[in-house]
Coordinates of C-alpha atoms and ligand atoms in Angstrom, one line a residue:
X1 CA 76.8 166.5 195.3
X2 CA 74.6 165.2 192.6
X3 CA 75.1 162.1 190.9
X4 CA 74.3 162.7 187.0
X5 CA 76.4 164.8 184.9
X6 CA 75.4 169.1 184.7
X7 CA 73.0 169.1 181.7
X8 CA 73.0 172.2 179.1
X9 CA 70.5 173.9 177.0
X10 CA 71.7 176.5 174.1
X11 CA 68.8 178.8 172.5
X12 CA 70.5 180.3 169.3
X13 CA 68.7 183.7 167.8
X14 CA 70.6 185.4 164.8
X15 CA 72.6 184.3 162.0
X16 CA 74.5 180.9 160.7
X17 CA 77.4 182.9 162.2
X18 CA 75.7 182.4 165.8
X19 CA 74.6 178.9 164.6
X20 CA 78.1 178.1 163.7
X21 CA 79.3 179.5 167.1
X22 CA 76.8 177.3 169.4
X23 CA 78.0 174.4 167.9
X24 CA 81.5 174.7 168.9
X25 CA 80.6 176.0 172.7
X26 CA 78.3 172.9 172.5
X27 CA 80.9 171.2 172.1
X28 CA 82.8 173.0 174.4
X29 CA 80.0 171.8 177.4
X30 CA 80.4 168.6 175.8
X31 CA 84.2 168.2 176.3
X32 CA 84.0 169.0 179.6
X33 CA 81.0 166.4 180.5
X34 CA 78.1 168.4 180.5
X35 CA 74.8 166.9 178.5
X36 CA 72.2 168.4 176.6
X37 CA 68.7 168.4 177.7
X38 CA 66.0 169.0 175.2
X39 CA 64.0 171.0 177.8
X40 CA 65.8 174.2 178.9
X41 CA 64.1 173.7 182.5
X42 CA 66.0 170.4 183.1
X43 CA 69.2 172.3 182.4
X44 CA 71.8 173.3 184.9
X45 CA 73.4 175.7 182.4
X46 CA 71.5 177.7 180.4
X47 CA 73.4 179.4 177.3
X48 CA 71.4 182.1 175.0
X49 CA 73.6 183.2 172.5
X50 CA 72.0 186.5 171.1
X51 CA 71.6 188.6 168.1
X52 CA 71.0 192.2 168.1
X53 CA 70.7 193.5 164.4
X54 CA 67.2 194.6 164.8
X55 CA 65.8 195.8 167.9
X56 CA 63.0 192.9 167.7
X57 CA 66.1 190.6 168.3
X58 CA 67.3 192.2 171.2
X59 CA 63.5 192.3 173.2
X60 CA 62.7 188.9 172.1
X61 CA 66.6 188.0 174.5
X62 CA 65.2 190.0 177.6
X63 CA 62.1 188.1 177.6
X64 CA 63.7 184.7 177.3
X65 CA 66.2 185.9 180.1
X66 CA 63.4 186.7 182.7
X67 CA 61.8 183.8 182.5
X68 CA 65.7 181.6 183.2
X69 CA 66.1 184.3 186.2
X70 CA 63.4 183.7 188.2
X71 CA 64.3 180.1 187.7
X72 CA 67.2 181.1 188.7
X73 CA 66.0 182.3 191.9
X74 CA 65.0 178.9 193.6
X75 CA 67.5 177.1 191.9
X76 CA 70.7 178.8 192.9
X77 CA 73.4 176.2 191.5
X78 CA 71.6 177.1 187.6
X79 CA 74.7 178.6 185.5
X80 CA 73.2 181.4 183.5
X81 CA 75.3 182.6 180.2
X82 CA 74.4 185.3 177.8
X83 CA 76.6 184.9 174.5
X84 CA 76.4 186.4 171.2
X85 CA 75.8 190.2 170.3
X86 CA 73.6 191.6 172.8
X87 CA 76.4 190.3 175.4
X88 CA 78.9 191.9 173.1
X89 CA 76.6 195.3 172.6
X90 CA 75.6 195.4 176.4
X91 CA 78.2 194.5 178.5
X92 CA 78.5 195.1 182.1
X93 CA 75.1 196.4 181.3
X94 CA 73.3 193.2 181.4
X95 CA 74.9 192.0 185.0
X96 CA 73.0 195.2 186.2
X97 CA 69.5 194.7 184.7
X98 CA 69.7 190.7 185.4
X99 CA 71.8 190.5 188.2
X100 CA 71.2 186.7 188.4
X101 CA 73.8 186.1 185.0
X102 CA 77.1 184.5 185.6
X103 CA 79.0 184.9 182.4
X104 CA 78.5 187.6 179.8
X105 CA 80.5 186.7 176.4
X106 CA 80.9 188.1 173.3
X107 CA 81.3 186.5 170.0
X108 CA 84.9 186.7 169.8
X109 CA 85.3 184.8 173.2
X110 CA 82.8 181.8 172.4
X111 CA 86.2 179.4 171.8
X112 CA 87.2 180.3 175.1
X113 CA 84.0 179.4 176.9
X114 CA 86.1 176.9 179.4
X115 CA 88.3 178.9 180.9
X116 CA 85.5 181.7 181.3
X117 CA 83.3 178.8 182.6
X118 CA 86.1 178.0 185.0
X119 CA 86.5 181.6 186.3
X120 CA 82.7 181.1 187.0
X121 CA 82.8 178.4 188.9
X122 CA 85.6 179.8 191.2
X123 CA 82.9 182.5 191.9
X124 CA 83.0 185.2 190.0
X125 CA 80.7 187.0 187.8
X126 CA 82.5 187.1 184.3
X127 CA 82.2 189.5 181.8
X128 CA 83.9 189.0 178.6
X129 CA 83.8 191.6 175.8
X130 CA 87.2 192.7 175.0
X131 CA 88.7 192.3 171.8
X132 CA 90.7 189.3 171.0
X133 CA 92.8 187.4 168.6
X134 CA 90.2 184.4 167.5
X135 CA 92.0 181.3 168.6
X136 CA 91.1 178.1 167.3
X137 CA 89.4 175.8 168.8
X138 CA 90.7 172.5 169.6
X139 CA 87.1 170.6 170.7
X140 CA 84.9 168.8 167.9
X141 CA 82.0 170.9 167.7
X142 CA 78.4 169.5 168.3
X143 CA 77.0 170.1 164.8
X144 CA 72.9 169.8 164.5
X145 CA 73.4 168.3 161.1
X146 CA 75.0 165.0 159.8
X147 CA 74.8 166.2 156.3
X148 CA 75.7 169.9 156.2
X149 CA 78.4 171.9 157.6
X150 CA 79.1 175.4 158.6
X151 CA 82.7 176.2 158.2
X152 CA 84.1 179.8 159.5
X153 CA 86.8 181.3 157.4
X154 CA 86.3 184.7 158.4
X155 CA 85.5 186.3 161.6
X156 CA 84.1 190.1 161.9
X157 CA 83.4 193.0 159.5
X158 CA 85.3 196.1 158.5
X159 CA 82.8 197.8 156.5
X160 CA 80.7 200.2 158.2
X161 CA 77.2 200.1 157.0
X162 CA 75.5 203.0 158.7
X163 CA 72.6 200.9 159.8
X164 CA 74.9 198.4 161.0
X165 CA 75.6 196.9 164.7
X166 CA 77.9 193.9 163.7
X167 CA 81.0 195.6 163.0
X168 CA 80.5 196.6 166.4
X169 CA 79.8 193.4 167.7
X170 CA 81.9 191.4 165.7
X171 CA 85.0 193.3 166.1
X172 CA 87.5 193.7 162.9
X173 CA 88.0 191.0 160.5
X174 CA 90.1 188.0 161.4
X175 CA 90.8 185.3 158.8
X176 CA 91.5 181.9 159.3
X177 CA 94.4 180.1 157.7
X178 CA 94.1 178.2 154.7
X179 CA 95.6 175.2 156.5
X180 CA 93.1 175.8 159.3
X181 CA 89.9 175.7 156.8
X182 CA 91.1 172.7 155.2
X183 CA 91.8 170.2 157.9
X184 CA 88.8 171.6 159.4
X185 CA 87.0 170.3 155.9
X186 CA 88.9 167.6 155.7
X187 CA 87.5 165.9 159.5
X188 CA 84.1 166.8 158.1
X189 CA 84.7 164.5 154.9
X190 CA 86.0 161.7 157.2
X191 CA 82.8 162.1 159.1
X192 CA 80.4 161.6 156.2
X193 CA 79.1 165.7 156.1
X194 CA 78.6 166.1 152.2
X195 CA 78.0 169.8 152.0
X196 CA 80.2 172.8 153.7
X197 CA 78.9 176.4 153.3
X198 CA 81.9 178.7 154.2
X199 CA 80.8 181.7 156.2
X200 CA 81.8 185.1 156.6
X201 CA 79.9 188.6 157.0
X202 CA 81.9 189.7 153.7
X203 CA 83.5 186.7 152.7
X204 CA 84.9 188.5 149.9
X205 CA 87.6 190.4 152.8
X206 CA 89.1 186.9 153.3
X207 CA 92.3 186.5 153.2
X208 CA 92.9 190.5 153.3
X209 CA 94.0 190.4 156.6
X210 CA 97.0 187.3 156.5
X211 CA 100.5 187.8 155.3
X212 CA 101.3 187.6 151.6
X213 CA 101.5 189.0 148.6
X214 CA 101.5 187.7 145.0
X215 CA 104.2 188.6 142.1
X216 CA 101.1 190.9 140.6
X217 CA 100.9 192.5 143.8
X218 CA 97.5 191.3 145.6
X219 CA 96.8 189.5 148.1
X220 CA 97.8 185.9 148.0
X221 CA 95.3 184.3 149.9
X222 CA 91.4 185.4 148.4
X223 CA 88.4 183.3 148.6
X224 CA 89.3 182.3 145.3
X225 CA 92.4 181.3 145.9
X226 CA 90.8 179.1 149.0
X227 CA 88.3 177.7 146.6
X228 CA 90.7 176.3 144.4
X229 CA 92.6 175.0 147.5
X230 CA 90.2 173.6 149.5
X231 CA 87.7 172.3 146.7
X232 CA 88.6 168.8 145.9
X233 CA 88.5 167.7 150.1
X234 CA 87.4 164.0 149.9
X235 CA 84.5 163.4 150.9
X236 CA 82.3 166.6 150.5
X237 CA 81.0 167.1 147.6
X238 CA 78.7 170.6 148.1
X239 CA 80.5 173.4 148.8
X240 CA 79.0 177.0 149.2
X241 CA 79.8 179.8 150.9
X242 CA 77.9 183.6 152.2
X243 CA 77.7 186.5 152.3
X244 CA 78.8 188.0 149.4
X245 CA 79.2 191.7 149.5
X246 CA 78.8 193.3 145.8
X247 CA 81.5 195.9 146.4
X248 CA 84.1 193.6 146.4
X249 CA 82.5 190.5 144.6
X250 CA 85.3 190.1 141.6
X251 CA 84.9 187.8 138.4
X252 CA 88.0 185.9 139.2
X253 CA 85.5 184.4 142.0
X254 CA 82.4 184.1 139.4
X255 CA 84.6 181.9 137.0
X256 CA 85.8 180.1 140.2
X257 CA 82.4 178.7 140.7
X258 CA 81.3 177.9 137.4
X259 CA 85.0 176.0 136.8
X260 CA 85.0 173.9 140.2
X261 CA 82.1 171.4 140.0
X262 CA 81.8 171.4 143.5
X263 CA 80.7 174.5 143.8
X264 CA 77.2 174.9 144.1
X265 CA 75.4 177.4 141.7
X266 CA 73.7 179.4 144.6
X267 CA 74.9 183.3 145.1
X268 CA 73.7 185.0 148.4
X269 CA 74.6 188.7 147.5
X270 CA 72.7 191.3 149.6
X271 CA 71.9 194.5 147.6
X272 CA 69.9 196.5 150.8
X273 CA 68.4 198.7 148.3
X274 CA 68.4 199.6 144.6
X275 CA 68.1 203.2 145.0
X276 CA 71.8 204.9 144.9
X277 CA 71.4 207.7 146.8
X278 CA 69.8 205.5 149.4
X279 CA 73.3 203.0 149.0
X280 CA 75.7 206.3 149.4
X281 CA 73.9 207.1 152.7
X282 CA 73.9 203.8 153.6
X283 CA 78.0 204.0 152.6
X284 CA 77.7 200.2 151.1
X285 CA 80.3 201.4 147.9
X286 CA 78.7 200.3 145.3
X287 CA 75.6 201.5 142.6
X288 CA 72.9 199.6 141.5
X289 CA 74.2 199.6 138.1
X290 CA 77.2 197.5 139.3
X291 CA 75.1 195.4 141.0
X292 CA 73.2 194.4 138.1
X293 CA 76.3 193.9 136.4
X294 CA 77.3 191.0 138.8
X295 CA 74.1 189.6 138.0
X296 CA 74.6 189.8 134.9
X297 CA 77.8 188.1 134.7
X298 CA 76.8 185.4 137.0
X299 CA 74.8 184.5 134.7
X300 CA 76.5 184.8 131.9
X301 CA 78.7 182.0 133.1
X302 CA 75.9 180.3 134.8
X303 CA 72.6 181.0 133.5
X304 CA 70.7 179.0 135.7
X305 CA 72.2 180.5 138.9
X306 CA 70.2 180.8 141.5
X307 CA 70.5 184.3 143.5
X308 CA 69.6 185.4 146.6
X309 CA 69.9 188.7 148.9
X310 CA 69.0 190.6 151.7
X311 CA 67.1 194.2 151.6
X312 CA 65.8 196.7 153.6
X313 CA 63.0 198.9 153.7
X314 CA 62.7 202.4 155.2
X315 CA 65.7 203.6 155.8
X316 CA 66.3 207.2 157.1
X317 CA 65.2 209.3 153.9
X318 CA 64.0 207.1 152.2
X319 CA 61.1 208.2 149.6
X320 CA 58.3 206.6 148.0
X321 CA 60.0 206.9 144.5
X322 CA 63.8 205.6 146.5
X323 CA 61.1 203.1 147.9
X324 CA 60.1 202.0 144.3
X325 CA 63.6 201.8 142.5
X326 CA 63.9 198.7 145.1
X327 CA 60.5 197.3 143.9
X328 CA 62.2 197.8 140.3
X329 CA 65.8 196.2 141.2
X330 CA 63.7 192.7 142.5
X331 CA 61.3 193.2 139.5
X332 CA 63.9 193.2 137.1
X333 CA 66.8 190.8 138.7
X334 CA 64.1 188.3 139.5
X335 CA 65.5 186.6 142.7
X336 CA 65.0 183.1 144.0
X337 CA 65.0 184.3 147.7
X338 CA 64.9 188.0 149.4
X339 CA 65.1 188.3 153.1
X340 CA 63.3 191.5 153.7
X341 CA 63.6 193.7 156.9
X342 CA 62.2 197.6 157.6
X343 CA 64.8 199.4 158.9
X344 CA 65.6 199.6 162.9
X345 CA 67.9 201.8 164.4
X346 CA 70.6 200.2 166.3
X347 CA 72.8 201.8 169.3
X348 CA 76.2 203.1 168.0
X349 CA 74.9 203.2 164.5
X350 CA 75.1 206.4 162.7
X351 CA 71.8 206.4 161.1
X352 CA 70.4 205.6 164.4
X353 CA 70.9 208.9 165.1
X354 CA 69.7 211.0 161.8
X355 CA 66.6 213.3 162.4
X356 CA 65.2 211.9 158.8
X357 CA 63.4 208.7 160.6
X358 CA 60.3 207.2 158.5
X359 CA 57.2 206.4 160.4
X360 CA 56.3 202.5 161.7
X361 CA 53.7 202.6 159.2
X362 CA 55.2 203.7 156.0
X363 CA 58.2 200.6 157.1
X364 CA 55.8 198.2 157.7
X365 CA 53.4 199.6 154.6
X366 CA 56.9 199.2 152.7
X367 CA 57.9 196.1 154.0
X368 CA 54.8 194.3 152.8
X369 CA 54.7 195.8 149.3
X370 CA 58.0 194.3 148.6
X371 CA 57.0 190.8 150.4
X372 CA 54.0 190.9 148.3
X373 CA 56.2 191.6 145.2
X374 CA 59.3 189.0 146.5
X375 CA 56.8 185.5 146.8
X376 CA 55.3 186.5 143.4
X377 CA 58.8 186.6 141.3
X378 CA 60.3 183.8 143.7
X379 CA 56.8 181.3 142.3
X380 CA 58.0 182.9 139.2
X381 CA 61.9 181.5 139.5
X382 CA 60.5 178.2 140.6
X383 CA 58.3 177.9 137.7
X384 CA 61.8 176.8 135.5
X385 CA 62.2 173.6 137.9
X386 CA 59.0 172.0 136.7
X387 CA 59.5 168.6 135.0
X388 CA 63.1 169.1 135.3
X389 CA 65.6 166.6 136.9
X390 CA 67.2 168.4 140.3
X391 CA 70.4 166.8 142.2
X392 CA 69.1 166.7 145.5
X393 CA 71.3 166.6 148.7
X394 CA 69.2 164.3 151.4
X395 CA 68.9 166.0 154.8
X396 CA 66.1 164.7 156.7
X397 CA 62.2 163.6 157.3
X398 CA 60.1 166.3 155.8
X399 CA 58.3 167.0 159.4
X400 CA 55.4 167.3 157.7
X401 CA 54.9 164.1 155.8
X402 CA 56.3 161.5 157.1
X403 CA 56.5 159.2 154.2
X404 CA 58.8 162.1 152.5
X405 CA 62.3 163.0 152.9
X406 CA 63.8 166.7 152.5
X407 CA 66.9 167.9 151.3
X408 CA 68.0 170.9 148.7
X409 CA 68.7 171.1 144.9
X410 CA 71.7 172.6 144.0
X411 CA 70.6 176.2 143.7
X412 CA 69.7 176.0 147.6
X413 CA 65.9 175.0 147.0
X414 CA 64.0 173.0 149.3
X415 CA 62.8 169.7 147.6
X416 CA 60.8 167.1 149.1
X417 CA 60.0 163.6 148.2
X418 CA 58.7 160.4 148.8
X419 CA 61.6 158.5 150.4
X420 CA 63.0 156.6 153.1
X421 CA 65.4 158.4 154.8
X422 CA 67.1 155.9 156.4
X423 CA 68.1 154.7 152.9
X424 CA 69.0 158.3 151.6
X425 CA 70.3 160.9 154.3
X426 CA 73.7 162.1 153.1
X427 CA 72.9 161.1 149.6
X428 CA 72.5 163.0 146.4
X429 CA 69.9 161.4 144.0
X430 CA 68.0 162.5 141.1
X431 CA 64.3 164.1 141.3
X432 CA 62.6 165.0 138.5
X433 CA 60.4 167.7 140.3
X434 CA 56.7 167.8 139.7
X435 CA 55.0 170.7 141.7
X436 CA 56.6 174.1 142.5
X437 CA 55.6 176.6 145.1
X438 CA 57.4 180.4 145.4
X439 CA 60.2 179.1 148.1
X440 CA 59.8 174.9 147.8
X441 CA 59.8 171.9 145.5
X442 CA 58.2 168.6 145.3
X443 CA 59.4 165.5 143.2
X444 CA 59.9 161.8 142.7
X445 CA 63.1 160.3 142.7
X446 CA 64.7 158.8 139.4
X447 CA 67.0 155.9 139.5
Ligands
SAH1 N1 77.1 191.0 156.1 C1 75.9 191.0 155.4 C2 74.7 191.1 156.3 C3 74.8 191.1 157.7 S1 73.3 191.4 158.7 C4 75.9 192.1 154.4 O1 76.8 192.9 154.3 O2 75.0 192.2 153.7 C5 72.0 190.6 157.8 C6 71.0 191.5 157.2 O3 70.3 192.2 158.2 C7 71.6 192.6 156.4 O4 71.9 192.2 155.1 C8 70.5 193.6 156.4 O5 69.6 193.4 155.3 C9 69.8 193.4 157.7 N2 70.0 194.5 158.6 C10 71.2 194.8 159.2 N3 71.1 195.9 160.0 C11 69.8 196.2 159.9 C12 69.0 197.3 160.6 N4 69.5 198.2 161.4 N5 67.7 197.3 160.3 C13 67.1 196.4 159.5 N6 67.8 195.4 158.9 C14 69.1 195.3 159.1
SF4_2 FE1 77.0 194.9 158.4 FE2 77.9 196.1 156.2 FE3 79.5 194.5 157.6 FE4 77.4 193.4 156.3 S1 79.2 194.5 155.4 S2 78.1 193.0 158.4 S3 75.9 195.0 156.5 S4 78.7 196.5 158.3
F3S3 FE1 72.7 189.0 164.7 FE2 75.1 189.1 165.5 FE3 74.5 187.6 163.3 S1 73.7 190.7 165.5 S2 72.7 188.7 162.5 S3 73.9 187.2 165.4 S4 76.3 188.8 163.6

């Protein structure tokens, strides 16, 4: 038997849900004395917890895997753990094309990585990837920031987006209790985090899912409502929350944010594309028309709002004039921040499967027109920050420049300045900003 305590390594992939779920089986390992090594080599228990939304995801897993299997090999007491969406989307099939894995989880089961752990350790090979009631989960979690929280209020997706895998992977939506969110926030303001961003995959389905009704006849818990309940937790005083899904974005939530001052004035609203025969065939529910009326109305009640989305390029069908109503949508809206992506099919997806499939080269042609077109409005955006005076949330060292310090403006921005960060992490100070690139800021502080 070995002296020193088992030692962990998690690689993450994927989203801030995936983020959100490492930390809590980190702190799972943690609970039950394992400690993390910085290189995955040293480890005893290696955790990758996957993504699989595009098919460049998925590869980049296999090849991590590999490498950890071989190890594997001459080191037969190594605990190997696939987590995440390709466990979830694979299955069984993963113990047959790496043999050398111990525990394949889903997302649903990463609360109950103990037990599965313990299952492991009495010898079997686990694979866990039936659908379950969320439980919560009673560890601290390992959180790779002191400042800034995630904080899950809803688990899975019912929509089915036809070029979708994470309804799949996810499983249906599960909400947590209001109570649940709270006292979760509330342990986060006793530990000095100043900023919570709330997470769902359609945060606007909260709630839709627990018991309750009101007198008018919907649902009694919305994000709204848990807005207004959880938004005066001492101690944090940034709240925001992702992603918004324009079908069901109401203005009930819009005068939510611009009436709780806590509330930070950054909208993550995915549109996907701004063609609407392209959105019916995607089945997203909603036109382009009504989403320029959110926009609209955003910013209406906050005119400075700073918006961001998602899109993607190429989808089955999709022509060079469907192409260019996109082109128009992020000319016209003017975002702050676009994640772009062409289109990959995805197992179990039912566009995967249409024979109307665009060439790589007209996505990746596509894909770089609209990047071109997204840096030059987002330089554009920035532009209003000049000379201005930003609140700036202190985060960390600017890794670049050491004599700096980072953190983000209200609207989500990056900001850097000179600083000492020993002085200002967890702080919110003053910069009056004096240079602007497309997706950063740089300022001086102002006492
Ligand atoms: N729940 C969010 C997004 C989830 S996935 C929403 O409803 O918008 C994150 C982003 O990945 C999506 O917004 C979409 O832009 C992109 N994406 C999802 N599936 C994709 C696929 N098959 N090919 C390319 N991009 C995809
Ligand atoms: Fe995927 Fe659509 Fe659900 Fe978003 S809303 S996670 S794009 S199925
Ligand atoms: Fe990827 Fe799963 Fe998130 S597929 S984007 S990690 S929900």
């Amino acid at each position: 038997m070995t002296v020193s305590p088992r030692r962990y390594h998690i690689t993450t992939f994927g989203c801030q849900m995936n983020k959100a779920d490492s930390e809590r089986m980190a702190g799972i390992l943690e609970d039950i004395g394992y400690e993390w090594a910085e290189e995955p080599d040293q480890a005893d228990l290696i955790l990758y917890n996957t993504c699989t939304i595009r098919d460049n995801a998925e590869q980049k897993v296999y090849s991590y895997l590999g490498r950890q299997a071989k190890r594997k090999q001459e080191q037969p007491d190594l605990t190997l753990v696939v987590a995440g969406c390709v466990a979830q989307q694979e299955g069984e099939k993963l113990l047959r094309r790496v043999p050398e894995l111990d525990l394949v989880m889903g997302p649903q089961h990463a609360n109950r990585l103990r037990d599965l752990l313990e299952e492991v350790l009495n010898g079997s090979q686990v694979v866990a990837t039936e659908a379950v009631h969320i439980l919560e989960d009673i560890t601290k979690p390992r959180r790779d920031s002191a400042v800034t929280a995630w904080v899950n209020v809803i688990y899975g997706c019912n929509e089915r987006c036809t070029y979708c895998v994470v309804p799949n992977v996810r499983g249906i939506e599960q909400s947590r209790t209001p109570a649940a969110i709270r006292a979760e926030m509330e342990e986060l303001g006793r530990q000095g985090y100043k900023e919570v961003t709330l997470l769902g995959q359609n945060i606007d389905a909260y709630g839709r899912d627990l018991p309750g009704v009101t007198a008018d006849g919907r649902h009694q818990h919305t994000l709204t409502d848990l807005l207004y309940y959880v938004h005066d937790v001492p101690g944090v005083e940034r709240i925001r929350f992702a992603t918004s899904h324009p079908r069901y974005f109401t203005e009930r939530l819009i005068r939510a944010c611009a009436e709780l001052p806590k509330l930070c004035e950054h909208f993550h609203i995915p549109f996907q594309s701004g063609d609407n025969d392209i959105l019916k065939a995607m089945a997203r529910g909603y036109t382009h028309e009504r989403y320029r009326r959110i926009i609209d109305q955003i910013r209406s009640y906050m005119p400075d709002a700073a918006i961001s989305a998602d899109a993607i390029v190429g989808f089955p069908g999709e022509t060079e004039a469907q192409f260019e109503n996109t082109l128009k949508l992020v000319e016209e809206i003017g975002f702050d921040q676009l994640n772009t992506a062409a289109y990959s099919p995805r197992p179990g997806t039912p566009a995967a499967i249409w024979d109307n499939q665009l060439s790589e080269e007209v996505k990746s042609d596509r894909l770089q027109r609209l990047n071109h077109l997204v840096s030059i409005k987002a330089a554009e955006r920035s532009q209003r920050y000049l000379g201005r005076l930003e609140e700036v949330l202190v985060e960390e060292q600017n890794a670049k420049e050491p004599t700096q310090v980072m953190g983000r403006t209200r609207g989500n921005r990056l900001t850097f300045f000179p600083g000492d960060l020993a002085l200002l992490k967890g702080k919110v100070v003053k910069v009056e900003i004096t240079e602007v690139r497309a997706f950063s800021l740089t300022g001086v502080m102002v006492n």
